[in-house]
Short mmCIF file of N, CA and C in Angstrom, two decimals:
data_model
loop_
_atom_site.label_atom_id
_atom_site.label_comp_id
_atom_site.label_asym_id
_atom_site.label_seq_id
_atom_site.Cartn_x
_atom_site.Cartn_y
_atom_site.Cartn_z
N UNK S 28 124.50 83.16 165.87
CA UNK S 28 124.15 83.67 164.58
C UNK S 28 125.03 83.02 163.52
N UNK S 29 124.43 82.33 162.31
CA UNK S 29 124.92 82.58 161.17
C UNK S 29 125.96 83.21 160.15
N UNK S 30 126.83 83.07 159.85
CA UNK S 30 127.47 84.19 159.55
C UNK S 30 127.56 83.14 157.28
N UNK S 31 127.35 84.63 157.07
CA UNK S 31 127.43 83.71 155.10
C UNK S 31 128.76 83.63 155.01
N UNK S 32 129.55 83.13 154.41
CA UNK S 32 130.78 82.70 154.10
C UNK S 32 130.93 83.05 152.60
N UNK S 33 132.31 84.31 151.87
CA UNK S 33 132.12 84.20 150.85
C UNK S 33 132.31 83.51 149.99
N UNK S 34 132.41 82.95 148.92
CA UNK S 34 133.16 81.70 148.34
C UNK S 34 134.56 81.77 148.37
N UNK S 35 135.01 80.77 148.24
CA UNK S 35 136.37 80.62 148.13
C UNK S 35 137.14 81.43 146.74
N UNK S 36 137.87 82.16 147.07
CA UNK S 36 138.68 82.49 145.49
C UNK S 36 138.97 81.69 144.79
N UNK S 37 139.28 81.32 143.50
CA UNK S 37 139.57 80.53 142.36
C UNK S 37 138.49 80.88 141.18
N UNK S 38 138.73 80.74 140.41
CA UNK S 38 138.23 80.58 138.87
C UNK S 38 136.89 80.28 139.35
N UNK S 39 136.13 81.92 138.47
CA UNK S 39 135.12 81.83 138.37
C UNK S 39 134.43 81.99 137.16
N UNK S 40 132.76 81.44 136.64
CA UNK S 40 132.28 81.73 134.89
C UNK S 40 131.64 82.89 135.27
N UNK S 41 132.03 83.31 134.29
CA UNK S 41 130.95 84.77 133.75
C UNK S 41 130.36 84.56 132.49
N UNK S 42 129.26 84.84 132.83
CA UNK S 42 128.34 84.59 131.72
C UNK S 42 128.20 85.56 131.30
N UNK S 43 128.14 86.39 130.07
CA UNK S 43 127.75 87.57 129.12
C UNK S 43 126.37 87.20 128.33
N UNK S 44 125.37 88.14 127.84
CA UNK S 44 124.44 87.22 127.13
C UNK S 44 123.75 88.63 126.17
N UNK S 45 124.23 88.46 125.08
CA UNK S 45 123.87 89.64 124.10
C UNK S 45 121.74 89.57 124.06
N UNK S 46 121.92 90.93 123.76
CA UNK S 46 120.29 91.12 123.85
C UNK S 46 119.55 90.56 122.35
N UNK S 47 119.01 89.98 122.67
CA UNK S 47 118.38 89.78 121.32
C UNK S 47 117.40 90.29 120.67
N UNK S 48 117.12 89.71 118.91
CA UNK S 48 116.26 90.83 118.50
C UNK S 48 115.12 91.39 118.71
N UNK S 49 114.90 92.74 118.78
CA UNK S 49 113.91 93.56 119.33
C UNK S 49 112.53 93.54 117.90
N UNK S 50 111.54 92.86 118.83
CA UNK S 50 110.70 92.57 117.81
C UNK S 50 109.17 93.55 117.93
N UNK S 51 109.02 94.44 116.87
CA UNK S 51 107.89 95.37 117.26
C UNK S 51 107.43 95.81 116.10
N UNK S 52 106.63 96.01 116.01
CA UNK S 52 105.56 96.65 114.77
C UNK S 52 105.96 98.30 115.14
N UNK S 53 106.55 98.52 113.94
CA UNK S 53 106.34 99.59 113.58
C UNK S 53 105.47 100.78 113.21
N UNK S 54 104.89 101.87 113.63
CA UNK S 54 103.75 102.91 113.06
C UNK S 54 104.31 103.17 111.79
N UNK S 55 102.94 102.68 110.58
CA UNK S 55 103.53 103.92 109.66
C UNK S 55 102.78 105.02 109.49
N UNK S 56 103.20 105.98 109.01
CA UNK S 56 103.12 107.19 109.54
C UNK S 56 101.57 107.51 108.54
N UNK S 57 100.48 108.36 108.91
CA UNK S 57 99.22 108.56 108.04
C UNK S 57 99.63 108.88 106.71
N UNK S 58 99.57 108.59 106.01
CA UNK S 58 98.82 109.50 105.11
C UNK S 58 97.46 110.32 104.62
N UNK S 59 97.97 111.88 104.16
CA UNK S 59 96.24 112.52 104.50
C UNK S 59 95.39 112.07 103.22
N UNK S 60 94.41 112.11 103.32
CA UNK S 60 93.65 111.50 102.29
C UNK S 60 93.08 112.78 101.42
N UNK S 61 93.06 112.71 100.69
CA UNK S 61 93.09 113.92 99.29
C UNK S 61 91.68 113.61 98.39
N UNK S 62 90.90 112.43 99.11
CA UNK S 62 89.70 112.32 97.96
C UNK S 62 88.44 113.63 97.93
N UNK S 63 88.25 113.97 99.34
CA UNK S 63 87.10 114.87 99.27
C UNK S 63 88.08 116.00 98.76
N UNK S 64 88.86 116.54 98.94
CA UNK S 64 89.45 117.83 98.19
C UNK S 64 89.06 117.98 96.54
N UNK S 65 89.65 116.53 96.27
CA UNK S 65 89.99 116.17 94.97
C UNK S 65 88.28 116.31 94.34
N UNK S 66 87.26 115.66 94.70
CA UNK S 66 85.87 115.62 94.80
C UNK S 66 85.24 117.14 94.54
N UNK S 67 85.77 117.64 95.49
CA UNK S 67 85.31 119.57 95.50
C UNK S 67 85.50 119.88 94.47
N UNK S 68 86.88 120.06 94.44
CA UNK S 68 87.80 121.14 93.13
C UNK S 68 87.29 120.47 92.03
N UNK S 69 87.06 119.19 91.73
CA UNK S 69 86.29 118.41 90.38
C UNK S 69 84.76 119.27 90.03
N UNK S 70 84.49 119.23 90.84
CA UNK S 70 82.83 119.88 90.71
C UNK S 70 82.32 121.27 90.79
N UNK S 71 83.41 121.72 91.21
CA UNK S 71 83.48 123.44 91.69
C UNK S 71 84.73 124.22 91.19
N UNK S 72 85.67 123.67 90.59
CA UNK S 72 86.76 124.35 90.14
C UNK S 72 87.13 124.53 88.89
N UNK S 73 87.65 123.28 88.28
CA UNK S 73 87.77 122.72 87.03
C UNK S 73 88.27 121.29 86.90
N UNK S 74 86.69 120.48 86.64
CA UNK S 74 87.09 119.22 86.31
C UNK S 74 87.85 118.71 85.77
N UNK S 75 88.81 119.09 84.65
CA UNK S 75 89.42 118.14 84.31
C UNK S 75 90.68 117.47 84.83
N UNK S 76 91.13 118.66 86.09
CA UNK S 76 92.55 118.40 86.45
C UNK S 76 91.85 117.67 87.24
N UNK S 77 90.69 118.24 88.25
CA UNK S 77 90.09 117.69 89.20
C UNK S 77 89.61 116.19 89.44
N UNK S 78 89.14 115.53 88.13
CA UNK S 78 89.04 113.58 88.10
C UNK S 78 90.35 113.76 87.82
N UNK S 79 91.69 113.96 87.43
CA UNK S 79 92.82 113.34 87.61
C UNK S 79 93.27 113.35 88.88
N UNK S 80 93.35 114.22 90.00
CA UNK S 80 93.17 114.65 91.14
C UNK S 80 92.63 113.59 91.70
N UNK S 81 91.01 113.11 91.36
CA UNK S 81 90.40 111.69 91.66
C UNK S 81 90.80 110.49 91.27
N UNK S 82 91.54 110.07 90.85
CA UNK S 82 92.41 109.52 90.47
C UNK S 82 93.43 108.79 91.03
N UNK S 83 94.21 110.01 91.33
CA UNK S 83 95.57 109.76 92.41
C UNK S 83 95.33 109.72 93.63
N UNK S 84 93.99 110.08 94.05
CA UNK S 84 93.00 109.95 95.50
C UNK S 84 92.87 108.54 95.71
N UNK S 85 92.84 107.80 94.33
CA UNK S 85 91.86 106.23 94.67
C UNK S 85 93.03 105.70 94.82
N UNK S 86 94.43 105.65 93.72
CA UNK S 86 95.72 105.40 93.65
C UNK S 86 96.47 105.47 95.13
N UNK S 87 96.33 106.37 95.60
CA UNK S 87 97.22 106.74 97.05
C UNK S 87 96.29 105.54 98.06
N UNK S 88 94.99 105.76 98.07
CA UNK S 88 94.39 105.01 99.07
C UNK S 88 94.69 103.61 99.04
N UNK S 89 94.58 102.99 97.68
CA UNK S 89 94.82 101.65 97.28
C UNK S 89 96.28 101.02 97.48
N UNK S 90 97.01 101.90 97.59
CA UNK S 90 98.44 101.89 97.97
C UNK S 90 98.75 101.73 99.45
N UNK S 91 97.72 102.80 99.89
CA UNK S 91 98.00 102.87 101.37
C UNK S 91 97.37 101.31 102.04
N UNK S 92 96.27 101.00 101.48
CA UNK S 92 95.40 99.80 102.30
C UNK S 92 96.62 98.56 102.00
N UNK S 93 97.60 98.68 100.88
CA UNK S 93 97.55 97.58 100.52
C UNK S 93 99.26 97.49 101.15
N UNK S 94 99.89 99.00 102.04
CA UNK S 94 101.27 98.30 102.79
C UNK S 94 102.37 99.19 101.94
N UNK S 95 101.98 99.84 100.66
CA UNK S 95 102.85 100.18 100.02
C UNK S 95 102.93 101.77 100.35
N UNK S 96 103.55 101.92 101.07
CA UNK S 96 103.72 103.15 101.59
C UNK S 96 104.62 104.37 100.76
N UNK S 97 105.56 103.91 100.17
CA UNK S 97 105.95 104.87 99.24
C UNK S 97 105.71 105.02 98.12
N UNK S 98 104.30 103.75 97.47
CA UNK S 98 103.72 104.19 96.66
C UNK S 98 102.88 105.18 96.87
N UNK S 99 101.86 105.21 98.32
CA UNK S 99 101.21 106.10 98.86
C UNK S 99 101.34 107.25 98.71
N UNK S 100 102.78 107.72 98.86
CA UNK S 100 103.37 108.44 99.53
C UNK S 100 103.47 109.65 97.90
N UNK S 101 103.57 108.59 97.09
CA UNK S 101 104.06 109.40 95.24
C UNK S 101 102.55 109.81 95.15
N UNK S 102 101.27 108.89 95.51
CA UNK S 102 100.32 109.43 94.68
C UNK S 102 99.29 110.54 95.62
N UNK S 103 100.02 110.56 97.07
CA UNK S 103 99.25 111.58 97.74
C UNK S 103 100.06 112.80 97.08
N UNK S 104 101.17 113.19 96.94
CA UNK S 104 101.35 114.16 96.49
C UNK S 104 101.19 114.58 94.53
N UNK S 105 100.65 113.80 94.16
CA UNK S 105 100.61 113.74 93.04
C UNK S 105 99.15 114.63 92.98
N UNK S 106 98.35 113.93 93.74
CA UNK S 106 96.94 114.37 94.01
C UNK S 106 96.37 115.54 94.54
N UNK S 107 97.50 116.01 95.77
CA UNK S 107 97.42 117.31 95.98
C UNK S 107 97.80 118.21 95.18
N UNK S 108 99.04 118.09 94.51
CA UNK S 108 99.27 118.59 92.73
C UNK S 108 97.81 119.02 92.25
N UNK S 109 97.51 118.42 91.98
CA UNK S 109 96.42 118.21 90.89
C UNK S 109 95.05 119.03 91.68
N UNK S 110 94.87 118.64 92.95
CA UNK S 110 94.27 119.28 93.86
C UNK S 110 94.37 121.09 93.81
N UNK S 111 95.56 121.30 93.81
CA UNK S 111 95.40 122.75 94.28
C UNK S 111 95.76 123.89 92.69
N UNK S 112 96.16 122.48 91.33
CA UNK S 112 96.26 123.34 90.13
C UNK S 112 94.49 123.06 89.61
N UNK S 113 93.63 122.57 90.26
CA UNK S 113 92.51 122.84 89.49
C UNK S 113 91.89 123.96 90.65
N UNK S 114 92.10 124.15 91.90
CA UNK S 114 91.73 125.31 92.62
C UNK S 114 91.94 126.36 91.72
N UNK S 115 93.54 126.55 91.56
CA UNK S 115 94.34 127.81 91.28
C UNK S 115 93.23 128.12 89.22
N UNK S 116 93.24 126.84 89.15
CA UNK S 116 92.58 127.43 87.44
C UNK S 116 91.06 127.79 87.77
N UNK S 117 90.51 126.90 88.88
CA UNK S 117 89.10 127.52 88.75
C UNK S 117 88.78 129.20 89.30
N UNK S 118 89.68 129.42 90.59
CA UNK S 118 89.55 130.68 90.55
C UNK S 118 89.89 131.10 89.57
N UNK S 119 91.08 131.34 89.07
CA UNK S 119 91.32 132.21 87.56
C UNK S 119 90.26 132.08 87.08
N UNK S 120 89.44 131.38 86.25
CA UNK S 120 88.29 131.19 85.52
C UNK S 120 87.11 131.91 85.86
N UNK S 121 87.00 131.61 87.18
CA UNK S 121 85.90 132.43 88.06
C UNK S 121 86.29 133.92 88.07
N UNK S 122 87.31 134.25 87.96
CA UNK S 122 87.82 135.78 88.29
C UNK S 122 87.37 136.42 86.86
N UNK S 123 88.08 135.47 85.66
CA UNK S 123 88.19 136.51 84.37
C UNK S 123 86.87 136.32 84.10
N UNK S 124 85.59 135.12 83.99
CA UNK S 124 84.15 135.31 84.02
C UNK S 124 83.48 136.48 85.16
N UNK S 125 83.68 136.61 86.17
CA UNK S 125 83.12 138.06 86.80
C UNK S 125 84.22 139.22 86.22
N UNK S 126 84.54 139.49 85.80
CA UNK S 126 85.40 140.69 85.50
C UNK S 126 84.77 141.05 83.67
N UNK S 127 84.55 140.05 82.64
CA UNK S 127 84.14 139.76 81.72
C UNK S 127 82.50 140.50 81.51
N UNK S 128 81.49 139.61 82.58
CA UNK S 128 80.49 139.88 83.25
C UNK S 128 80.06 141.59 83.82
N UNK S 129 80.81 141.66 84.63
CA UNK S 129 80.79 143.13 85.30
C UNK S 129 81.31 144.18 83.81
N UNK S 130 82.02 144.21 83.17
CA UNK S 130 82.64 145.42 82.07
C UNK S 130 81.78 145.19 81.07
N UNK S 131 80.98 144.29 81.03
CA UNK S 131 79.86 144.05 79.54
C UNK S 131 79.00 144.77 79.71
N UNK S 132 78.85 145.36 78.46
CA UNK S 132 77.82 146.52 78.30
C UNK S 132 76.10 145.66 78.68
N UNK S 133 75.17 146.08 79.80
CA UNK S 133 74.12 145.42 79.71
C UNK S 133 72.98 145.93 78.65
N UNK S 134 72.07 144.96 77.95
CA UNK S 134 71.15 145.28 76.93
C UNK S 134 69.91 145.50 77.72
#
């Protein structure tokens, strides 16, 4: 039989070899899209906040397609803003018109 032989002692290289750069595409993270909200509350709530609302819908999207993510990021919340203060006025509106409605003397 064979027998392996270990090397001889003396000076040996060690090689070290740093990792190099880690190359990967990053997720960025969704953004939710605010146009049909924005669309609703325009037509059913009170338009005027509501096309500004449409607005920052087209703004956020155009941002988002185009990489700019923290522009995205300003006009999705800008939009939901705008989104949930034309909710909040159209109910009010809707409330004090039935309440207006209902206490009026009928002819």
């Amino acid at each position: 039989m064979a027998q392996v032989q270990p090397p001889a002692s003396g000076p040996h290289n060690v090689v070290v070899t740093q990792p190099g750069p880690a190359t990967g595409v990053v997720p960025q993270p969704h953004q939710r899209d605010w146009m049909v909200p924005a669309i609703l509350t325009c037509f059913c709530c009170f338009w005027p906040t509501g096309i500004v609302a449409i607005l920052f819908a087209y703004k956020a999207k155009q941002a988002a397609s185009s990489g700019d993510v923290l522009e995205a990021e300003v006009q999705t919340k800008r939009a939901r803003l705008f989104v949930f203060i034309s909710l909040a006025v159209g109910i009010v509106l809707i409330t004090i018109i039935v309440i207006i409605r209902a206490t009026a003397p009928s002819q």
